[in-house]
Short mmCIF file of C-alpha atoms in Angstrom, two decimals:
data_model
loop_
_atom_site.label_atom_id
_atom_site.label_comp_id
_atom_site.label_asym_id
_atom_site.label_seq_id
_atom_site.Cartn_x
_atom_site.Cartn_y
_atom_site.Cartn_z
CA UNK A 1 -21.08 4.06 -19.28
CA UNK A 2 -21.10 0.98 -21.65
CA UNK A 3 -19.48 -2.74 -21.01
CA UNK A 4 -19.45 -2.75 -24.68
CA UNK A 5 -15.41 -2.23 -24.17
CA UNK A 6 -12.43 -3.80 -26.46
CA UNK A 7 -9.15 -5.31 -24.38
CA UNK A 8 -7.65 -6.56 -27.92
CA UNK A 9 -4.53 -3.98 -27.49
CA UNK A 10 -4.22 -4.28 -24.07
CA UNK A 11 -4.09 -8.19 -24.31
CA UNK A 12 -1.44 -7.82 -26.99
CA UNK A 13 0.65 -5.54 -25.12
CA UNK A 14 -0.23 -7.90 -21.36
CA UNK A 15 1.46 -10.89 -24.06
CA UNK A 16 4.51 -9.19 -25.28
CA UNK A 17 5.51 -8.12 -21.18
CA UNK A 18 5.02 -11.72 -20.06
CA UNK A 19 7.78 -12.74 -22.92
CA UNK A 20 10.00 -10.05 -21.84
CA UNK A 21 9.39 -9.35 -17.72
CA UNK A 22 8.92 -12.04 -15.41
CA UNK A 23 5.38 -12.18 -13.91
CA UNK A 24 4.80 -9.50 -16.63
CA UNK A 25 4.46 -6.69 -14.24
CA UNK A 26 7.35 -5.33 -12.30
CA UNK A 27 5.13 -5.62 -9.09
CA UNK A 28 2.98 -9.00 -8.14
CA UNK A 29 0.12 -6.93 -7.36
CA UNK A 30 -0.07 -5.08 -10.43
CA UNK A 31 0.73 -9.20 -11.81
CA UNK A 32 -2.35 -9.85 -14.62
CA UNK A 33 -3.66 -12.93 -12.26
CA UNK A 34 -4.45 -10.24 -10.53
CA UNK A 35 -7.21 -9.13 -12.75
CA UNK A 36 -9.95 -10.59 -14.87
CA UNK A 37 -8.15 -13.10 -17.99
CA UNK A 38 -8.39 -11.23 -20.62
CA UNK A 39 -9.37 -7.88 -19.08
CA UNK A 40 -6.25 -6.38 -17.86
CA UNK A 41 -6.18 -3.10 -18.99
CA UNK A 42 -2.54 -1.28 -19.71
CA UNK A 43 -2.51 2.19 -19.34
CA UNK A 44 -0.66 5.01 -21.10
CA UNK A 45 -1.94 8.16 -18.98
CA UNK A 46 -3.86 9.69 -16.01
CA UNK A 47 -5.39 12.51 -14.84
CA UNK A 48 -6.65 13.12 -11.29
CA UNK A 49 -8.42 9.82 -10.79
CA UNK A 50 -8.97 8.90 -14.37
CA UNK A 51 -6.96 6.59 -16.25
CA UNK A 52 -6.66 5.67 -19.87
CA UNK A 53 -5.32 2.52 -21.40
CA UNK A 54 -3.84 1.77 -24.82
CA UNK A 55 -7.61 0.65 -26.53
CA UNK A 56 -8.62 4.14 -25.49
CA UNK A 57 -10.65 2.74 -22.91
CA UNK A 58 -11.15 5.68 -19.96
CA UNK A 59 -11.82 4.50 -16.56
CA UNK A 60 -12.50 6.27 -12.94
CA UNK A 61 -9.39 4.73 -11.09
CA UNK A 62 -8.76 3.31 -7.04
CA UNK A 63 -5.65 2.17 -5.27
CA UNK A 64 -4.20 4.99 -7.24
CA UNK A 65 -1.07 3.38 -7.61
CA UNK A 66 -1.11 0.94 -4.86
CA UNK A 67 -1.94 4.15 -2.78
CA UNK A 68 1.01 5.96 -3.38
CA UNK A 69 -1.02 8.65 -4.79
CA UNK A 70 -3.21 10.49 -2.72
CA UNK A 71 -3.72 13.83 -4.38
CA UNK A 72 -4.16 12.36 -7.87
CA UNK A 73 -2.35 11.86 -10.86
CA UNK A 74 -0.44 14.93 -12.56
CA UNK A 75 -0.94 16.66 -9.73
CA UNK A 76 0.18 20.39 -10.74
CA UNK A 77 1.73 21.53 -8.36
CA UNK A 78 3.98 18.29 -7.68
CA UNK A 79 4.61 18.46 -11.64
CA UNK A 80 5.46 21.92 -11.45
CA UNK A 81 8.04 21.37 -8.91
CA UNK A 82 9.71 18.74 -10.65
CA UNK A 83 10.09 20.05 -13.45
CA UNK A 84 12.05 23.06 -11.91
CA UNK A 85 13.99 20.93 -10.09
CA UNK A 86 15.16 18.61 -12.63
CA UNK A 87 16.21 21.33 -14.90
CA UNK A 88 18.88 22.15 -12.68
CA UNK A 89 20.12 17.96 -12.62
CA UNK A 90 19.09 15.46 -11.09
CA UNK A 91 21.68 13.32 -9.64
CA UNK A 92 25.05 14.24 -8.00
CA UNK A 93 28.47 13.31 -6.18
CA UNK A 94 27.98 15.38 -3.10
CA UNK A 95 24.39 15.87 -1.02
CA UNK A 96 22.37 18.95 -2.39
CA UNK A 97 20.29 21.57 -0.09
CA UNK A 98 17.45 19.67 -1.50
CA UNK A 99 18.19 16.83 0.96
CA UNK A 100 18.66 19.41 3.77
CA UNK A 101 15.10 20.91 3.31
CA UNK A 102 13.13 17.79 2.73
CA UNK A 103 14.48 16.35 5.99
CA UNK A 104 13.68 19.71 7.49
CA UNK A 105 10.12 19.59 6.04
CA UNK A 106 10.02 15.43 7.02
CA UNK A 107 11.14 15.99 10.75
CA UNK A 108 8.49 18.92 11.04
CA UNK A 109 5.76 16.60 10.15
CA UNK A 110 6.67 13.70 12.61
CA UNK A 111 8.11 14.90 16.08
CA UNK A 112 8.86 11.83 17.30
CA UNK A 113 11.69 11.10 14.74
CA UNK A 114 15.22 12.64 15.03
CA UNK A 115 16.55 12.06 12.02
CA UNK A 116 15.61 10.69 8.75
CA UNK A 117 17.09 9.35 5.93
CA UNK A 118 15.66 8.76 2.20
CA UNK A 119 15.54 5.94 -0.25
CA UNK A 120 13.52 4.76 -2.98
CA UNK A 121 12.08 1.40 -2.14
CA UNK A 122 9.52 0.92 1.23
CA UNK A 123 11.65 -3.08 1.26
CA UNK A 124 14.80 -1.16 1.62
CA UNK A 125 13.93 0.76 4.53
CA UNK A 126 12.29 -1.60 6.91
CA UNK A 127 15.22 -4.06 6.21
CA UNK A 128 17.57 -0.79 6.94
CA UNK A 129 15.38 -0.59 10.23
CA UNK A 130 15.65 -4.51 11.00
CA UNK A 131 19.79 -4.15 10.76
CA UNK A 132 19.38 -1.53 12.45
CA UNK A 133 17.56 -2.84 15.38
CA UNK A 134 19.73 -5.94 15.50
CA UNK A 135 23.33 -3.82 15.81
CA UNK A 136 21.58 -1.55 18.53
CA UNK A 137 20.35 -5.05 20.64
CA UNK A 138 22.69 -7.80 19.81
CA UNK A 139 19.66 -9.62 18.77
CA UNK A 140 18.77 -11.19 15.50
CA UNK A 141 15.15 -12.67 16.06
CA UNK A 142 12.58 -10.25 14.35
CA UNK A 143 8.74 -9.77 15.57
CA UNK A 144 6.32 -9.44 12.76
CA UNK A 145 2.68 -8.50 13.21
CA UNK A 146 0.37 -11.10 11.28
CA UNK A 147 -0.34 -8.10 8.87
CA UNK A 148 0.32 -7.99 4.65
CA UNK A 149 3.74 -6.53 3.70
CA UNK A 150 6.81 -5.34 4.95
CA UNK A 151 9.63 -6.07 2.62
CA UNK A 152 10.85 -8.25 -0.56
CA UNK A 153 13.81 -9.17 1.59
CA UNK A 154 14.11 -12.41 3.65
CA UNK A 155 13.31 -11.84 7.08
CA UNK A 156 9.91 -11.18 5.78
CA UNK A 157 9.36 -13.43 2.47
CA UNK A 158 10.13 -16.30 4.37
CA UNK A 159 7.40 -16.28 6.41
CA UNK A 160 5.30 -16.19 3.15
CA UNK A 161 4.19 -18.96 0.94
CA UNK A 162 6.62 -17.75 -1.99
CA UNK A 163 10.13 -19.83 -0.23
CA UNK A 164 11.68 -20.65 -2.67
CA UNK A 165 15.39 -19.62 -2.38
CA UNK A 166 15.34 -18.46 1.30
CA UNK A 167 17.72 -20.57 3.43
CA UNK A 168 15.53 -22.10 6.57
CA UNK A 169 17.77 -20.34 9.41
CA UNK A 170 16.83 -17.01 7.73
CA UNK A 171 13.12 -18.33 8.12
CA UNK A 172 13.14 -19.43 11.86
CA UNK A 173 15.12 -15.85 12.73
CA UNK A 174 11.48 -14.42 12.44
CA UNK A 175 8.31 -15.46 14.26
CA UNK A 176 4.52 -13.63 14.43
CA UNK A 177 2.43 -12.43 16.15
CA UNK A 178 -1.50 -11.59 16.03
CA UNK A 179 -2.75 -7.96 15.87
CA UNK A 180 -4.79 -6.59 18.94
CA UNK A 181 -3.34 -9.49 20.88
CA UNK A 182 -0.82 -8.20 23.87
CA UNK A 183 -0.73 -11.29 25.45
CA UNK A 184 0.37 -12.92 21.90
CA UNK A 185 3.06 -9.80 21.78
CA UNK A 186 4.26 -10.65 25.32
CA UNK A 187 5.12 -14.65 24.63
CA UNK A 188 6.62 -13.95 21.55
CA UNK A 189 9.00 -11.17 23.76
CA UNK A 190 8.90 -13.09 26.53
CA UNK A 191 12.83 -14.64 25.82
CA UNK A 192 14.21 -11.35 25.77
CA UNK A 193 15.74 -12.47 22.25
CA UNK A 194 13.86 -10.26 20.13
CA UNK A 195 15.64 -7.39 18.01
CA UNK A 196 12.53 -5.74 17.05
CA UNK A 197 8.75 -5.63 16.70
CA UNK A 198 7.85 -4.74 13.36
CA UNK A 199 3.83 -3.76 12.60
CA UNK A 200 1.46 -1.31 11.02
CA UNK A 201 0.08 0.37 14.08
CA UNK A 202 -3.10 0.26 12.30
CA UNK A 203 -4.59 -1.13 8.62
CA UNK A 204 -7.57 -0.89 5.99
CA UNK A 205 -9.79 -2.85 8.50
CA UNK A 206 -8.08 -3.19 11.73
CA UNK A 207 -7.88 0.05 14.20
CA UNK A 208 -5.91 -0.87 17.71
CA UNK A 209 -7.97 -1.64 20.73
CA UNK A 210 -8.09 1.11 22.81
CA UNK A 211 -4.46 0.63 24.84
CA UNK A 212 -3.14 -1.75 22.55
CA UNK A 213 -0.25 0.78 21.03
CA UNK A 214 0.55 1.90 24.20
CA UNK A 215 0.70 -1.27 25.76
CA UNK A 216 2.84 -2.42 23.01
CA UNK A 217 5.17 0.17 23.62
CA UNK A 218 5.55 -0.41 27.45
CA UNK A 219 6.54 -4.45 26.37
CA UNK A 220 9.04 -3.41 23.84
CA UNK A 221 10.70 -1.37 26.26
CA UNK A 222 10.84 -3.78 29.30
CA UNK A 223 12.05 -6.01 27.04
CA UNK A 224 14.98 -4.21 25.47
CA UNK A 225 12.95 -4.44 22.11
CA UNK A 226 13.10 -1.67 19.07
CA UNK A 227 9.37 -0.98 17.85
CA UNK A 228 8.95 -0.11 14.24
CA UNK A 229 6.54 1.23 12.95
CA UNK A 230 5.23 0.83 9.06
CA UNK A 231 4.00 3.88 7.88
CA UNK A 232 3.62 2.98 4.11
CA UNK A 233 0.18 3.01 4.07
CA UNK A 234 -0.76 4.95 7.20
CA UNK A 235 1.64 7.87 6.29
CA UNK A 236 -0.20 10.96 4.16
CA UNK A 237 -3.12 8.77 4.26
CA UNK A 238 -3.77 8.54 8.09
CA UNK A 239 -2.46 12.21 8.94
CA UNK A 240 0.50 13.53 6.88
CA UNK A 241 2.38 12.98 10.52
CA UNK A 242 1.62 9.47 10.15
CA UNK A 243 -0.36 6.43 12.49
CA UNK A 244 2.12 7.19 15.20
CA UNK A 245 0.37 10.96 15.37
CA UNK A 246 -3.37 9.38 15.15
CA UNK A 247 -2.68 7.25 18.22
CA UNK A 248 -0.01 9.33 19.86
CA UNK A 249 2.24 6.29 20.13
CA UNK A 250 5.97 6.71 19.00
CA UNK A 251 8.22 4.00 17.82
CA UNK A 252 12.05 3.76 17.86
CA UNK A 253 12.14 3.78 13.93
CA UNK A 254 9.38 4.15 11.02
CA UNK A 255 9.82 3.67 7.71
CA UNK A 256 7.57 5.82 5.02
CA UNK A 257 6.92 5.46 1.63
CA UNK A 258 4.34 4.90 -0.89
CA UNK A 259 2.28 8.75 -0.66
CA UNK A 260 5.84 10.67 0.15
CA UNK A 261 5.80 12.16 -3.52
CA UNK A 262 2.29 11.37 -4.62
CA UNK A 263 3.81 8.30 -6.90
CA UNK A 264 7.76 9.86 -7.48
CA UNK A 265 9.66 6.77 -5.90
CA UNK A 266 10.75 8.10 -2.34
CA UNK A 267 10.79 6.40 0.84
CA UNK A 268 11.95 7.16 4.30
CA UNK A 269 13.40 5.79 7.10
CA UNK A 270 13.51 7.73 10.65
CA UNK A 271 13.86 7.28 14.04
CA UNK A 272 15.37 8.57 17.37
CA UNK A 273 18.73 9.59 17.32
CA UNK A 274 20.27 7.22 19.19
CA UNK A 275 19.66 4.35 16.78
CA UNK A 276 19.99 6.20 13.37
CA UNK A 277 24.01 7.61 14.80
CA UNK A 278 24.91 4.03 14.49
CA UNK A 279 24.96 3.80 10.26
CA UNK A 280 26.34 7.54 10.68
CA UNK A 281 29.96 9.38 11.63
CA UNK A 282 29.10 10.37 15.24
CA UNK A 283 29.30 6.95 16.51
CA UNK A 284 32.31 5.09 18.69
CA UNK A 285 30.30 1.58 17.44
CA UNK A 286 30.79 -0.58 14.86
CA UNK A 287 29.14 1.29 12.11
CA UNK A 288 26.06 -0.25 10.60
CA UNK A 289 25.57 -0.39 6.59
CA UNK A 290 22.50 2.11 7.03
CA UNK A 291 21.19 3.09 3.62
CA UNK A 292 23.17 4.08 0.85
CA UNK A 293 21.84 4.73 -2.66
CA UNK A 294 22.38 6.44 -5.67
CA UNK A 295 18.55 7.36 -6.65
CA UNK A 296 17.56 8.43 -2.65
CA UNK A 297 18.91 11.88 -2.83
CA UNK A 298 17.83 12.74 -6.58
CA UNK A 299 16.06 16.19 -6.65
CA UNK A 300 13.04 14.91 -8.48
CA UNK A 301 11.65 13.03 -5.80
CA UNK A 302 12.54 15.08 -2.88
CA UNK A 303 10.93 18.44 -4.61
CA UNK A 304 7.90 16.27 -5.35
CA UNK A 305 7.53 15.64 -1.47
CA UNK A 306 8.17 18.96 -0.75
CA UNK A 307 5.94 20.24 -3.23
CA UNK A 308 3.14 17.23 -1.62
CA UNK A 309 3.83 18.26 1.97
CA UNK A 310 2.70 22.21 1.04
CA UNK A 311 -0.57 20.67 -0.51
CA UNK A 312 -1.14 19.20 3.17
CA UNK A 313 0.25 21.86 5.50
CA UNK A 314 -0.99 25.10 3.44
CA UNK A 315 -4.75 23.34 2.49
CA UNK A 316 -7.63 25.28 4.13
CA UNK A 317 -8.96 23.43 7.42
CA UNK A 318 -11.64 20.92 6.66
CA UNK A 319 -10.22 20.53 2.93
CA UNK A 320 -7.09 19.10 3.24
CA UNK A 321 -6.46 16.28 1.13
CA UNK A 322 -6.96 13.18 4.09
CA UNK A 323 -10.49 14.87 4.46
CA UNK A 324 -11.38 15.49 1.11
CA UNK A 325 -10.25 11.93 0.43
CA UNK A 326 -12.24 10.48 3.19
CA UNK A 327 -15.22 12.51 1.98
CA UNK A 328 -15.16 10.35 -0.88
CA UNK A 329 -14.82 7.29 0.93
CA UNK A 330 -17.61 7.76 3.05
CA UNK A 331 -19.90 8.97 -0.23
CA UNK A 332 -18.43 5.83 -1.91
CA UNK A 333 -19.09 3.74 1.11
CA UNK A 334 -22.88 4.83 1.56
CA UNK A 335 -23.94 4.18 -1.97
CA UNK A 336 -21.88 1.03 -2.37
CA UNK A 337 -23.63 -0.25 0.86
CA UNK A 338 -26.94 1.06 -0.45
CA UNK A 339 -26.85 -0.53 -3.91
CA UNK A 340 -26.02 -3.93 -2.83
CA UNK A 341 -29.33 -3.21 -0.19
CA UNK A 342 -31.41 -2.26 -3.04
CA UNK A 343 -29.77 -6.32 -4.74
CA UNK A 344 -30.34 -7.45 -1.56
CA UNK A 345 -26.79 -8.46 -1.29
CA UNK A 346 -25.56 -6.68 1.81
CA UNK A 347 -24.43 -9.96 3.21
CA UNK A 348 -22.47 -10.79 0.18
CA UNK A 349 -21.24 -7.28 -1.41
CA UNK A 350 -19.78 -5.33 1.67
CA UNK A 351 -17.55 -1.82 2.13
CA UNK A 352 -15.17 -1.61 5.07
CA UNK A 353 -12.13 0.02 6.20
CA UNK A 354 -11.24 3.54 7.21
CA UNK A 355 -12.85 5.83 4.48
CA UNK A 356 -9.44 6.87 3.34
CA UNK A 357 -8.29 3.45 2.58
CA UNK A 358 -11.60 1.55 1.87
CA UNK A 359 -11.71 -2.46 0.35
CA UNK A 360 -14.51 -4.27 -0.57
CA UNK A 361 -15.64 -7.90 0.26
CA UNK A 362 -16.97 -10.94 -2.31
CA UNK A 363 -18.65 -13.51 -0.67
CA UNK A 364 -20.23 -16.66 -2.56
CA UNK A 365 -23.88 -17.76 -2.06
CA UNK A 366 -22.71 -19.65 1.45
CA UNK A 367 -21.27 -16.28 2.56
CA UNK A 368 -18.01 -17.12 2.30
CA UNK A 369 -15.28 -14.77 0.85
CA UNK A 370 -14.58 -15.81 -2.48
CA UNK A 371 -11.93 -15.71 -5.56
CA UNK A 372 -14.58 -16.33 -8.18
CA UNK A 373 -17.36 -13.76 -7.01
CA UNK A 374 -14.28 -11.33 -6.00
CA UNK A 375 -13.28 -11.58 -9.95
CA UNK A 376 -16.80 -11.73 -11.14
CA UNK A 377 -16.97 -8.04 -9.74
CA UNK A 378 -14.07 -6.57 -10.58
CA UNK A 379 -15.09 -7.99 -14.25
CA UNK A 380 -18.31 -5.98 -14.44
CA UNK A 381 -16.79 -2.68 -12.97
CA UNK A 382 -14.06 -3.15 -15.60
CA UNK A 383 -16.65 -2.92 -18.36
CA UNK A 384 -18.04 0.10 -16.75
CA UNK A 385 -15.46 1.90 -16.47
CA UNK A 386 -14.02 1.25 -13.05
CA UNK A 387 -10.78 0.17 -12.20
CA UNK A 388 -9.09 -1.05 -9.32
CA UNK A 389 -8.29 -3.91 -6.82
CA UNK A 390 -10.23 -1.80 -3.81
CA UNK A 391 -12.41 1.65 -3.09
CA UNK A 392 -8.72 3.34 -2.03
CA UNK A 393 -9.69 6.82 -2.31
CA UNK A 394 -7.65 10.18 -3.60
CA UNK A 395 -8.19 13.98 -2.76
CA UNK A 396 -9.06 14.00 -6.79
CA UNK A 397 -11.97 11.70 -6.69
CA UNK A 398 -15.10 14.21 -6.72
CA UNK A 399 -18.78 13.86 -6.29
CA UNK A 400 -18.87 12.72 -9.75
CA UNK A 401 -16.38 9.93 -9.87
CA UNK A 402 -17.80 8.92 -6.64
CA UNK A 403 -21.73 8.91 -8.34
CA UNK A 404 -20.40 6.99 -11.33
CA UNK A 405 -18.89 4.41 -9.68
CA UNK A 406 -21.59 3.46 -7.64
CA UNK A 407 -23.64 3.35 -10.82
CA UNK A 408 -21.62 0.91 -12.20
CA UNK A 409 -21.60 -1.15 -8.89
CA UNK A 410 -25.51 -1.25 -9.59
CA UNK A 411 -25.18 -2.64 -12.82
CA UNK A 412 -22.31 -4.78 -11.33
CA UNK A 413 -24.34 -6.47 -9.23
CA UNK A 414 -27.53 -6.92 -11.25
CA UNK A 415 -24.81 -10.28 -12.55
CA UNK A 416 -23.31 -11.00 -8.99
CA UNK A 417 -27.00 -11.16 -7.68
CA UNK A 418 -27.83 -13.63 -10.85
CA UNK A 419 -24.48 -15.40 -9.92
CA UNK A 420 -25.82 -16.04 -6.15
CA UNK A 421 -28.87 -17.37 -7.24
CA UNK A 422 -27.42 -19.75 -9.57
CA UNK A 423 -24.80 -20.38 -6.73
CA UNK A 424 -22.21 -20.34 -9.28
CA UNK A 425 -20.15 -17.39 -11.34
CA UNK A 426 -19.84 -20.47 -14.10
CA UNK A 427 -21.37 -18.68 -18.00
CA UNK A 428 -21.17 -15.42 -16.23
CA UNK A 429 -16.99 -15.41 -15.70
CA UNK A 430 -15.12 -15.19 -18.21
CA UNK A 431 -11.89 -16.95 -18.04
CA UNK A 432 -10.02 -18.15 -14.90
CA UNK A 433 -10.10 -16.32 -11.40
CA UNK A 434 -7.62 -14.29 -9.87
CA UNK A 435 -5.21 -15.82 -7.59
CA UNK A 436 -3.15 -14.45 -4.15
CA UNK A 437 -0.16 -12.46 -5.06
CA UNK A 438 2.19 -14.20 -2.69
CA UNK A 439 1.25 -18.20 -3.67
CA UNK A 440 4.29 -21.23 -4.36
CA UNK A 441 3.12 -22.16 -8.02
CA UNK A 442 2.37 -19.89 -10.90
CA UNK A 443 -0.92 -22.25 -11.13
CA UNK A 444 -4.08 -21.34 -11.29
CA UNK A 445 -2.77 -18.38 -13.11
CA UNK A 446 -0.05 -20.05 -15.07
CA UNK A 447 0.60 -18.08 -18.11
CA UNK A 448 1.50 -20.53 -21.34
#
C-alpha cells in the first residue's frame, strides 16, 4: 500500500459531472460532499470487492454499492445468467415466464408474503405500499419509524431537512415515531387515523428489544393499522428470507430491493393477498394504481435474482454468502477494534453494527462524533487503498482484503491519533469536510 496516490483524472471527470448532472452523482450518497475534496475517486470497473478508478488507482471496496451487492462485483454466475437471458430480449408487450419463476423463487424465500410484484426503484415500492395501505384503511396519515430512508417521494422527504417543493399538508399527513419505543408507537396510533406503520424491523446498529416486533404487530392490528416492513437493507443481508424471518414477525406488506440482483436494478413489493388484490383484476374495489413499469419485468434483472437466490439456497451450510460475509465483518471488526487499542483510540475510532452491515464511528478529542475526524479517516484509508463510506461487508471480501484493510486503518490512525492530540484535524485535512446527504443548502459543500 502507498498514499502516494494521484486524483488528477478523477477530479477532472468529478468537474465535468457537476456541469452536466445535478449534485454530480445520480444518488446524494454517492454526492462528492460525500467524500474527501479533492479525493473522490470515479471508477471504471470491479471485481469481487476491488474497485478501480479512472487514475488507475485500485482499492479494496465497502458498501459495495450502497449494499446492493452482497456477493461481489461480476459475480459469475449472476453475469452468466444475464447474459443468456438478454440474448433472447430484454423488454416486451406481454409478461414473460421469467416473471412467473422469479415470483415463484421470491414467494419461496418469504412465506409470509402472498404475492409479489417487481419494480426497479426501493422509493417506488414503499410509496406503492403507502397507497396501498391508505385504499385498504380509508386513512391517509402515515407512521414512520425515526430510522434513515424510505423513499424520494413526499410522504417521506418531507419529514427531512431537504423541503423544498413539498406542499405543508403533504408534510403534516406523516408523523414519527422512535425505534424500541412501544409506548411512542401506541400514541402515535392511538387516534385510530393511521394508514400504516412504516419501519426497518431492525438496522446497522439497532436490533429490536426482545418483544418489540411482536408487540408492534399486536398495536397495528388493534388499531386497524397496515405494518410495512423495509427490507432494503435487511433483505439478502439479514437472511435471504429477510428481517421478518430473523425475528419471526410478519408484516402486511414489505418492500425489497437493493441485494435482489446483487446490483441489477430490481425491487420488490409483497404482501398478503388481501391487500396486493386491490391494484389487481380480482377485486370488486376501486382499483388502486399499484405498480406499473416498463423496466420491472425486463429479463435482465429478474435472471440476475434468480441466478443470486441459487448462490443462497444451493451454498453449502456454514458458507453461504450472509455467513461468509459476516465472517468478514467480525475479522474486520476485531482488528479494527484492536488497532485503534494499540493508538489508544478505542474511545474515539469505534466498529459497530451487525457484522454483515458494519459502520464505523469518528469522534473528536471531546468524544463527540464528528464531520472533520469522520473525513480525516476516510482521507487516509483513501490513500491506502480503501474505499467506502462504512465496513459493509460482501461474501467476496476474503482474509486478505479483510488483513489489508486493517493495515491501512493502522496507518490511518497513526494521523487521527496526531489529530486528537492537537485537538484539531486543521494541516492534517485537506480541503473542506463532508456534509449530511439530506441538508437545505448546498453549503458547506457548495460546488462553484
Amino acid at each position: 500500500m502507498t498514499s502516494d496516490r494521484s486524483f488528477a483524472q478523477s477530479n477532472r471527470v468529478q468537474s465535468r459531472l457537476h456541469d452536466l448532472v445535478p449534485g454530480g452523482a445520480h444518488t446524494y450518497a454517492r454526492g462528492s460532499d460525500q467524500y474527501p475534496e479533492s479525493m473522490t475517486p470515479i471508477l471504471v470497473r470491479g471485481a469481487g470487492c476491488r474497485v478501480w478508478d479512472v487514475d488507475g488507482n485500485e482499492y479494496v471496496e465497502y458498501g459495495m454499492g450502497l449494499r446492493s451487492v452482497t456477493l461481489g462485483h461480476g459475480y459469475g454466475p449472476v453475469v452468466e445468467a444475464v447474459r443468456a437471458a438478454i440474448a433472447d430480449g430484454v423488454s416486451f408487450s406481454r409478461p414473460t415466464v421469467h416473471e412467473l419463476a422469479a415470483a415463484e423463487d421470491f414467494l419461496r424465500l418469504v412465506p409470509g408474503a402472498d404475492m409479489v410484484k417487481f419494480a426497479k426503484n426501493g422509493s417506488d415500492t414503499t410509496t406503492a405500499a403507502v397507497r396501498l395501505a391508505r385504499a385498504a384503511t380509508g386513512r391517509c396519515k402515515v407512521a414512520i419509524c425515526e430510522q434513515p430512508f424510505f423513499s424520494t417521494d413526499d410522504w417521506f422527504i418531507g419529514m427531512t431537512a431537504m423541503t423544498a417543493g413539498i406542499p405543508d399538508e403533504v408534510v403534516r399527513s406523516t408523523v414519527r415515531f422512535r425505534y424500541n419505543d412501544i409506548a411512542a408507537l401506541a400514541e402515535v396510533l392511538a387516534g385510530n387515523d393511521v394508514a400504516c406503520v412504516v419501519m426497518e424491523a431492525a438496522t446497522a446498529t439497532a436490533e429490536p428489544l426482545p418483544g418489540y416486533l411482536a408487540a408492534v404487530r399486536q398495536l397495528c392490528d388493534r388499531t386497524g393499522t397496515l405494518l410495512v416492513f423495509d427490507e432494503m437493507i435487511t433483505g439478502f443481508r439479514w437472511s435471504s428470507g429477510g428481517a421478518q424471518s430473523v425475528y419471526a414477525v410478519t408484516p402486511d406488506l414489505s418492500c425489497w430491493g437493493k441485494a435482489m440482483g446483487n446490483g441489477f436494478p430490481l425491487s420488490a413489493l409483497a404482501g398478503r393477498r388481501e391487500f396486493m388484490e386491490l391494484g389487481g383484476l380480482r377485486t370488486d374495489s376501486d382499483r388502486v394504481f399499484l405498480l406499473s413499469t416498463t423496466h420491472g419485468p425486463e429479463t435482465a434483472s429478474l435472471a440476475a435474482f434468480r441466478a443470486v437466490v441459487r448462490a443462497y439456497t444451493e451454498a453449502d451450510p456454514g458458507d453461504d454468502p450472509i455467513a461468509r460475509m459476516e465472517r468478514a465483518g467480525r475479522l474486520l471488526a476485531d482488528g479494527v477494534t484492536a488497532a485503534a487499542a494499540e493508538h489508544g483510540l478505542t474511545d474515539y475510532v469505534q466498529v459497530v453494527g451487525r457484522p454483515s452491515c458494519l459502520v464505523f464511528v469518528t469522534r473528536d478529542a471531546d468524544g463527540l462524533p464528528s464531520q472533520e475526524f469522520r473525513t480525516l479517516f476516510l482521507q487516509e484509508l483513501l490513500l491506502r487503498g480503501v474505499l467506502g463510506q462504512s465496513f459493509v461487508t460482501s461474501a467476496a471480501h476474503a482474509e486478505a482484503d479483510v488483513a489489508q484493510t486493517v493495515d491501512a486503518v493502522r496507518h490511518a490512525l497513526t494521523v487521527y491519533r496526531t489529530a486528537i492530540e492537537r485537538r484539531s484535524v486543521d494541516g492534517l485535512l485537506e480541503g473542506r469536510p463532508v456534509a449530511p446527504a439530506l441538508r437545505r443548502s448546498a453549503a458547506p459543500r457548495r460546488v462553484m
